Every structure is written in structure tokens, then in C-alpha cells.
JSON list of C-alpha atoms and ligand atoms in Angstrom, two decimals:
[
{"chain": "N", "resi": 1, "resn": "MET", "atom": "CA", "xyz": [52.31, 157.85, 37.34]},
{"chain": "N", "resi": 2, "resn": "LYS", "atom": "CA", "xyz": [52.80, 157.44, 41.07]},
{"chain": "N", "resi": 3, "resn": "LYS", "atom": "CA", "xyz": [54.50, 160.08, 43.14]},
{"chain": "N", "resi": 4, "resn": "THR", "atom": "CA", "xyz": [57.98, 159.30, 44.47]},
{"chain": "N", "resi": 5, "resn": "ARG", "atom": "CA", "xyz": [57.83, 158.52, 48.13]},
{"chain": "N", "resi": 6, "resn": "LYS", "atom": "CA", "xyz": [60.35, 157.39, 50.67]},
{"chain": "N", "resi": 7, "resn": "HIS", "atom": "CA", "xyz": [60.54, 153.65, 51.15]},
{"chain": "N", "resi": 8, "resn": "ASP", "atom": "CA", "xyz": [62.03, 151.85, 54.12]},
{"chain": "N", "resi": 9, "resn": "LEU", "atom": "CA", "xyz": [65.61, 152.07, 52.90]},
{"chain": "N", "resi": 10, "resn": "ASN", "atom": "CA", "xyz": [67.83, 154.06, 55.21]},
{"chain": "N", "resi": 11, "resn": "LEU", "atom": "CA", "xyz": [69.53, 156.39, 52.78]},
{"chain": "N", "resi": 12, "resn": "ASP", "atom": "CA", "xyz": [70.49, 159.01, 55.37]},
{"chain": "N", "resi": 13, "resn": "GLN", "atom": "CA", "xyz": [74.16, 158.18, 54.93]},
{"chain": "N", "resi": 14, "resn": "ILE", "atom": "CA", "xyz": [74.09, 159.15, 51.26]},
{"chain": "N", "resi": 15, "resn": "HIS", "atom": "CA", "xyz": [74.63, 162.86, 50.70]},
{"chain": "N", "resi": 16, "resn": "PHE", "atom": "CA", "xyz": [75.71, 164.77, 47.63]},
{"chain": "N", "resi": 17, "resn": "ARG", "atom": "CA", "xyz": [76.82, 168.36, 47.37]},
{"chain": "N", "resi": 18, "resn": "LYS", "atom": "CA", "xyz": [75.83, 170.43, 44.36]},
{"chain": "N", "resi": 19, "resn": "GLY", "atom": "CA", "xyz": [76.97, 168.76, 41.14]},
{"chain": "N", "resi": 20, "resn": "GLU", "atom": "CA", "xyz": [78.26, 165.63, 42.86]},
{"chain": "N", "resi": 21, "resn": "LEU", "atom": "CA", "xyz": [75.37, 163.30, 42.09]},
{"chain": "N", "resi": 22, "resn": "VAL", "atom": "CA", "xyz": [75.57, 163.73, 38.34]},
{"chain": "N", "resi": 23, "resn": "LYS", "atom": "CA", "xyz": [79.36, 163.40, 38.44]},
{"chain": "N", "resi": 24, "resn": "GLU", "atom": "CA", "xyz": [79.12, 160.17, 40.44]},
{"chain": "N", "resi": 25, "resn": "VAL", "atom": "CA", "xyz": [76.52, 158.74, 38.06]},
{"chain": "N", "resi": 26, "resn": "GLU", "atom": "CA", "xyz": [78.61, 159.73, 35.05]},
{"chain": "N", "resi": 27, "resn": "ASP", "atom": "CA", "xyz": [81.73, 158.18, 36.56]},
{"chain": "N", "resi": 28, "resn": "LEU", "atom": "CA", "xyz": [79.96, 154.91, 37.36]},
{"chain": "N", "resi": 29, "resn": "SER", "atom": "CA", "xyz": [77.99, 154.64, 34.13]},
{"chain": "N", "resi": 30, "resn": "GLY", "atom": "CA", "xyz": [80.42, 156.18, 31.66]},
{"chain": "N", "resi": 31, "resn": "GLU", "atom": "CA", "xyz": [77.48, 158.10, 30.16]},
{"chain": "N", "resi": 32, "resn": "ASN", "atom": "CA", "xyz": [77.11, 161.82, 29.46]},
{"chain": "N", "resi": 33, "resn": "LEU", "atom": "CA", "xyz": [73.78, 162.76, 31.03]},
{"chain": "N", "resi": 34, "resn": "PHE", "atom": "CA", "xyz": [73.97, 166.30, 29.73]},
{"chain": "N", "resi": 35, "resn": "GLY", "atom": "CA", "xyz": [73.57, 164.91, 26.23]},
{"chain": "N", "resi": 36, "resn": "CYS", "atom": "CA", "xyz": [69.94, 164.11, 27.03]},
{"chain": "N", "resi": 37, "resn": "TYR", "atom": "CA", "xyz": [67.47, 166.50, 25.44]},
{"chain": "N", "resi": 38, "resn": "GLN", "atom": "CA", "xyz": [64.45, 165.05, 27.22]},
{"chain": "N", "resi": 39, "resn": "CYS", "atom": "CA", "xyz": [62.66, 163.70, 24.17]},
{"chain": "N", "resi": 40, "resn": "GLY", "atom": "CA", "xyz": [61.02, 160.92, 26.21]},
{"chain": "N", "resi": 41, "resn": "THR", "atom": "CA", "xyz": [61.75, 158.16, 23.70]},
{"chain": "N", "resi": 42, "resn": "CYS", "atom": "CA", "xyz": [63.31, 156.05, 26.44]},
{"chain": "N", "resi": 43, "resn": "SER", "atom": "CA", "xyz": [60.18, 156.26, 28.57]},
{"chain": "N", "resi": 44, "resn": "ALA", "atom": "CA", "xyz": [57.83, 155.62, 25.66]},
{"chain": "N", "resi": 45, "resn": "GLY", "atom": "CA", "xyz": [59.42, 152.24, 25.02]},
{"chain": "N", "resi": 46, "resn": "CYS", "atom": "CA", "xyz": [60.05, 151.10, 28.58]},
{"chain": "N", "resi": 47, "resn": "PRO", "atom": "CA", "xyz": [57.96, 147.99, 29.39]},
{"chain": "N", "resi": 48, "resn": "TYR", "atom": "CA", "xyz": [57.71, 148.94, 33.08]},
{"chain": "N", "resi": 49, "resn": "VAL", "atom": "CA", "xyz": [56.98, 152.64, 32.81]},
{"chain": "N", "resi": 50, "resn": "ASP", "atom": "CA", "xyz": [53.38, 152.30, 34.02]},
{"chain": "N", "resi": 51, "resn": "ASP", "atom": "CA", "xyz": [54.58, 151.00, 37.38]},
{"chain": "N", "resi": 52, "resn": "MET", "atom": "CA", "xyz": [57.41, 153.48, 37.77]},
{"chain": "N", "resi": 53, "resn": "ASP", "atom": "CA", "xyz": [57.17, 156.52, 40.02]},
{"chain": "N", "resi": 54, "resn": "LEU", "atom": "CA", "xyz": [59.67, 158.39, 37.84]},
{"chain": "N", "resi": 55, "resn": "THR", "atom": "CA", "xyz": [59.94, 157.80, 34.13]},
{"chain": "N", "resi": 56, "resn": "PRO", "atom": "CA", "xyz": [63.44, 157.09, 32.77]},
{"chain": "N", "resi": 57, "resn": "ASP", "atom": "CA", "xyz": [63.75, 160.60, 31.28]},
{"chain": "N", "resi": 58, "resn": "GLU", "atom": "CA", "xyz": [62.69, 162.05, 34.63]},
{"chain": "N", "resi": 59, "resn": "VAL", "atom": "CA", "xyz": [65.39, 159.98, 36.34]},
{"chain": "N", "resi": 60, "resn": "ILE", "atom": "CA", "xyz": [67.97, 161.64, 34.13]},
{"chain": "N", "resi": 61, "resn": "ARG", "atom": "CA", "xyz": [66.54, 165.10, 34.80]},
{"chain": "N", "resi": 62, "resn": "TYR", "atom": "CA", "xyz": [66.51, 164.52, 38.56]},
{"chain": "N", "resi": 63, "resn": "VAL", "atom": "CA", "xyz": [70.15, 163.39, 38.51]},
{"chain": "N", "resi": 64, "resn": "ILE", "atom": "CA", "xyz": [71.23, 166.44, 36.49]},
{"chain": "N", "resi": 65, "resn": "LEU", "atom": "CA", "xyz": [69.37, 168.72, 38.89]},
{"chain": "N", "resi": 66, "resn": "GLY", "atom": "CA", "xyz": [70.95, 167.00, 41.89]},
{"chain": "N", "resi": 67, "resn": "ARG", "atom": "CA", "xyz": [67.58, 165.91, 43.24]},
{"chain": "N", "resi": 68, "resn": "ASP", "atom": "CA", "xyz": [68.72, 162.95, 45.29]},
{"chain": "N", "resi": 69, "resn": "GLU", "atom": "CA", "xyz": [65.17, 161.81, 45.96]},
{"chain": "N", "resi": 70, "resn": "VAL", "atom": "CA", "xyz": [65.80, 159.89, 42.75]},
{"chain": "N", "resi": 71, "resn": "LEU", "atom": "CA", "xyz": [67.58, 157.40, 45.00]},
{"chain": "N", "resi": 72, "resn": "HIS", "atom": "CA", "xyz": [64.27, 156.81, 46.76]},
{"chain": "N", "resi": 73, "resn": "SER", "atom": "CA", "xyz": [62.55, 156.04, 43.50]},
{"chain": "N", "resi": 74, "resn": "LYS", "atom": "CA", "xyz": [61.11, 152.61, 42.77]},
{"chain": "N", "resi": 75, "resn": "THR", "atom": "CA", "xyz": [62.06, 153.09, 39.17]},
{"chain": "N", "resi": 76, "resn": "ILE", "atom": "CA", "xyz": [65.73, 152.19, 39.54]},
{"chain": "N", "resi": 77, "resn": "TRP", "atom": "CA", "xyz": [64.74, 148.84, 41.07]},
{"chain": "N", "resi": 78, "resn": "LEU", "atom": "CA", "xyz": [61.94, 148.13, 38.62]},
{"chain": "N", "resi": 79, "resn": "CYS", "atom": "CA", "xyz": [64.29, 148.56, 35.69]},
{"chain": "N", "resi": 80, "resn": "SER", "atom": "CA", "xyz": [64.94, 145.10, 34.31]},
{"chain": "N", "resi": 81, "resn": "SER", "atom": "CA", "xyz": [68.04, 146.09, 32.33]},
{"chain": "N", "resi": 82, "resn": "CYS", "atom": "CA", "xyz": [66.29, 145.18, 29.09]},
{"chain": "N", "resi": 83, "resn": "PHE", "atom": "CA", "xyz": [68.27, 147.84, 27.14]},
{"chain": "N", "resi": 84, "resn": "THR", "atom": "CA", "xyz": [65.21, 148.92, 25.09]},
{"chain": "N", "resi": 85, "resn": "CYS", "atom": "CA", "xyz": [65.73, 152.55, 26.13]},
{"chain": "N", "resi": 86, "resn": "ALA", "atom": "CA", "xyz": [69.44, 152.41, 25.39]},
{"chain": "N", "resi": 87, "resn": "GLU", "atom": "CA", "xyz": [68.81, 151.05, 21.91]},
{"chain": "N", "resi": 88, "resn": "ARG", "atom": "CA", "xyz": [66.22, 153.70, 21.06]},
{"chain": "N", "resi": 89, "resn": "CYS", "atom": "CA", "xyz": [67.84, 156.81, 22.49]},
{"chain": "N", "resi": 90, "resn": "PRO", "atom": "CA", "xyz": [68.59, 159.24, 19.65]},
{"chain": "N", "resi": 91, "resn": "ARG", "atom": "CA", "xyz": [71.47, 160.63, 21.68]},
{"chain": "N", "resi": 92, "resn": "ASP", "atom": "CA", "xyz": [72.99, 157.18, 22.18]},
{"chain": "N", "resi": 93, "resn": "ILE", "atom": "CA", "xyz": [72.74, 157.43, 25.95]},
{"chain": "N", "resi": 94, "resn": "ASN", "atom": "CA", "xyz": [72.76, 154.10, 27.71]},
{"chain": "N", "resi": 95, "resn": "ILE", "atom": "CA", "xyz": [70.04, 154.65, 30.32]},
{"chain": "N", "resi": 96, "resn": "THR", "atom": "CA", "xyz": [70.35, 151.07, 31.48]},
{"chain": "N", "resi": 97, "resn": "ARG", "atom": "CA", "xyz": [73.83, 151.87, 32.73]},
{"chain": "N", "resi": 98, "resn": "ILE", "atom": "CA", "xyz": [72.54, 154.98, 34.44]},
{"chain": "N", "resi": 99, "resn": "MET", "atom": "CA", "xyz": [69.93, 152.93, 36.31]},
{"chain": "N", "resi": 100, "resn": "GLU", "atom": "CA", "xyz": [72.66, 150.50, 37.30]},
{"chain": "N", "resi": 101, "resn": "ALA", "atom": "CA", "xyz": [74.88, 153.35, 38.51]},
{"chain": "N", "resi": 102, "resn": "LEU", "atom": "CA", "xyz": [72.08, 154.63, 40.75]},
{"chain": "N", "resi": 103, "resn": "ARG", "atom": "CA", "xyz": [71.60, 151.16, 42.23]},
{"chain": "N", "resi": 104, "resn": "GLN", "atom": "CA", "xyz": [75.33, 150.90, 42.76]},
{"chain": "N", "resi": 105, "resn": "ILE", "atom": "CA", "xyz": [75.40, 154.15, 44.72]},
{"chain": "N", "resi": 106, "resn": "ILE", "atom": "CA", "xyz": [72.98, 152.56, 47.18]},
{"chain": "N", "resi": 107, "resn": "LEU", "atom": "CA", "xyz": [74.40, 149.05, 47.19]},
{"chain": "N", "resi": 108, "resn": "ARG", "atom": "CA", "xyz": [77.98, 150.26, 47.73]},
{"chain": "N", "resi": 109, "resn": "LYS", "atom": "CA", "xyz": [76.81, 151.60, 51.07]},
{"chain": "N", "resi": 110, "resn": "ASN", "atom": "CA", "xyz": [75.73, 148.06, 51.91]},
{"chain": "N", "resi": 111, "resn": "ILE", "atom": "CA", "xyz": [72.11, 149.09, 51.83]},
{"chain": "N", "resi": 112, "resn": "ASP", "atom": "CA", "xyz": [70.08, 146.29, 50.33]},
{"chain": "N", "resi": 113, "resn": "TYR", "atom": "CA", "xyz": [66.72, 147.10, 48.79]},
{"chain": "N", "resi": 114, "resn": "THR", "atom": "CA", "xyz": [65.46, 143.55, 48.94]},
{"chain": "N", "resi": 115, "resn": "HIS", "atom": "CA", "xyz": [65.06, 141.77, 52.23]},
{"chain": "N", "resi": 116, "resn": "LEU", "atom": "CA", "xyz": [65.35, 138.18, 51.08]},
{"chain": "N", "resi": 117, "resn": "GLU", "atom": "CA", "xyz": [64.36, 136.89, 54.49]},
{"chain": "N", "resi": 118, "resn": "LYS", "atom": "CA", "xyz": [61.02, 138.65, 54.11]},
{"chain": "N", "resi": 119, "resn": "ILE", "atom": "CA", "xyz": [60.12, 136.74, 50.96]},
{"chain": "N", "resi": 120, "resn": "SER", "atom": "CA", "xyz": [57.69, 134.03, 51.98]},
{"chain": "N", "resi": 121, "resn": "GLN", "atom": "CA", "xyz": [57.89, 130.44, 50.82]},
{"chain": "N", "resi": 122, "resn": "LYS", "atom": "CA", "xyz": [54.68, 131.00, 48.89]},
{"chain": "N", "resi": 123, "resn": "GLU", "atom": "CA", "xyz": [56.20, 133.97, 47.09]},
{"chain": "N", "resi": 124, "resn": "LYS", "atom": "CA", "xyz": [59.38, 132.05, 46.39]},
{"chain": "N", "resi": 125, "resn": "ARG", "atom": "CA", "xyz": [57.30, 129.38, 44.67]},
{"chain": "N", "resi": 126, "resn": "SER", "atom": "CA", "xyz": [55.27, 131.86, 42.63]},
{"chain": "N", "resi": 127, "resn": "ILE", "atom": "CA", "xyz": [57.90, 134.44, 41.65]},
{"chain": "N", "resi": 128, "resn": "PRO", "atom": "CA", "xyz": [59.51, 133.53, 38.31]},
{"chain": "N", "resi": 129, "resn": "GLN", "atom": "CA", "xyz": [63.09, 132.33, 38.66]},
{"chain": "N", "resi": 130, "resn": "LEU", "atom": "CA", "xyz": [64.13, 134.93, 36.13]},
{"chain": "N", "resi": 131, "resn": "ALA", "atom": "CA", "xyz": [63.04, 137.64, 38.56]},
{"chain": "N", "resi": 132, "resn": "PHE", "atom": "CA", "xyz": [65.39, 136.23, 41.19]},
{"chain": "N", "resi": 133, "resn": "VAL", "atom": "CA", "xyz": [68.24, 136.06, 38.70]},
{"chain": "N", "resi": 134, "resn": "SER", "atom": "CA", "xyz": [67.60, 139.70, 37.77]},
{"chain": "N", "resi": 135, "resn": "LEU", "atom": "CA", "xyz": [67.46, 140.63, 41.44]},
{"chain": "N", "resi": 136, "resn": "PHE", "atom": "CA", "xyz": [70.74, 138.92, 42.27]},
{"chain": "N", "resi": 137, "resn": "ARG", "atom": "CA", "xyz": [72.42, 140.50, 39.27]},
{"chain": "N", "resi": 138, "resn": "LYS", "atom": "CA", "xyz": [71.34, 143.90, 40.51]},
{"chain": "N", "resi": 139, "resn": "ASN", "atom": "CA", "xyz": [72.58, 143.14, 44.00]},
{"chain": "N", "resi": 140, "resn": "ILE", "atom": "CA", "xyz": [76.02, 142.02, 42.93]},
{"chain": "N", "resi": 141, "resn": "GLY", "atom": "CA", "xyz": [76.39, 144.72, 40.27]},
{"chain": "W", "resi": 201, "resn": "LIG", "atom": "S1", "xyz": [65.70, 158.85, 24.77]},
{"chain": "W", "resi": 201, "resn": "LIG", "atom": "FE1", "xyz": [67.74, 159.68, 25.26]},
{"chain": "W", "resi": 201, "resn": "LIG", "atom": "S2", "xyz": [67.64, 161.87, 24.76]},
{"chain": "W", "resi": 201, "resn": "LIG", "atom": "FE2", "xyz": [65.54, 161.10, 24.86]},
{"chain": "W", "resi": 201, "resn": "LIG", "atom": "S3", "xyz": [64.89, 161.51, 27.00]},
{"chain": "W", "resi": 201, "resn": "LIG", "atom": "FE3", "xyz": [65.69, 159.43, 26.94]},
{"chain": "W", "resi": 201, "resn": "LIG", "atom": "S4", "xyz": [67.86, 159.61, 27.49]},
{"chain": "W", "resi": 201, "resn": "LIG", "atom": "FE4", "xyz": [67.13, 161.66, 26.92]},
{"chain": "W", "resi": 202, "resn": "LIG", "atom": "S1", "xyz": [66.47, 149.16, 30.60]},
{"chain": "W", "resi": 202, "resn": "LIG", "atom": "FE1", "xyz": [65.16, 149.68, 32.33]},
{"chain": "W", "resi": 202, "resn": "LIG", "atom": "S2", "xyz": [64.53, 151.79, 31.99]},
{"chain": "W", "resi": 202, "resn": "LIG", "atom": "FE2", "xyz": [65.33, 151.00, 30.05]},
{"chain": "W", "resi": 202, "resn": "LIG", "atom": "S3", "xyz": [63.54, 150.27, 28.93]},
{"chain": "W", "resi": 202, "resn": "LIG", "atom": "FE3", "xyz": [64.39, 148.52, 30.03]},
{"chain": "W", "resi": 202, "resn": "LIG", "atom": "S4", "xyz": [63.29, 148.48, 32.00]},
{"chain": "W", "resi": 202, "resn": "LIG", "atom": "FE4", "xyz": [62.95, 150.51, 31.09]}
]
């Protein structure tokens, strides 16, 4: 597990007072994060967990605790919206929607994680088209 570190996104304009982050995520996702009892089932089945700096259950805990460094996490961008976690959660929490809500918080400030102009022609030829489709879906919400 890699430690969360700041990337080159300028997230200075995003601030939450106590309790606001979880409320915003709940409003955007329609999910009750307080229903999570941290069993870790979501993380155990996530196909990208090895590359994530926060596991999906940690993402939920950070949001509940108001730790907005979760917005700096790679995890929310690595999530491929595969819905495996959502299907397996014993509390019927749709984590996929929570990941999407966190991306939306950033994207609604017109902060784009991906700099398309920085993707080289070589990378464009080698990156699977599906990855681009997933990327564009994330960017348009
Ligand atoms: S599977 Fe559900 S209850 Fe368990 S940690 Fe993940 S979100 Fe929480
Ligand atoms: S939806 Fe995202 S967080 Fe959930 S299992 Fe799939 S990749 Fe992991």
C-alpha cells in the first residue's frame, strides 16, 4: 500500500468545514456512509487495490472523518467503476457511487486530473481504447 501524497492537482480551492465532506458525498452519491462497518469486503474484491494508495474502505473512513486528503488520493481515479465492491458490500453501500462523488467534487471545480495534451502519441497508440472511454466517462460524470 502506497502512502497518499499530494499530486499536481491544485485543490486549494476545495475546503470543507467539519461534517461537510461526508454530507456532500452523501448528497452526490445518495449513499449512507455511516452504514459502513469497515469489514473490508469491498477492498478484498477490488481488482485495483494493489495500486491504490487508500483502499476503498479507507476512502469511506477518511470521508466520514472529514480527512479531505482523500481528494488527493490516486484511488478515486484508479477506480474503474466495475461495481464489484458495490455488489459484495454486506451493507448494500454502493462504493462505486462514492468514488464517483469524490471525482465530481474535484471536476465540478473545473480541475481536471488528466492532462490530455500530455499524453504522447506513443501512449495514445498503446493505451487500450477502453481506458480512454473510462477516462472520458469519469470526466463528464
Ligand atoms: S464492504 Fe461495505 S461495509 Fe464493508 S468496508 Fe466496504 S463499504 Fe464498508
Ligand atoms: S468499483 Fe472501483 S473501488 Fe469498487 S471494486 Fe471496482 S475498481 Fe474497486
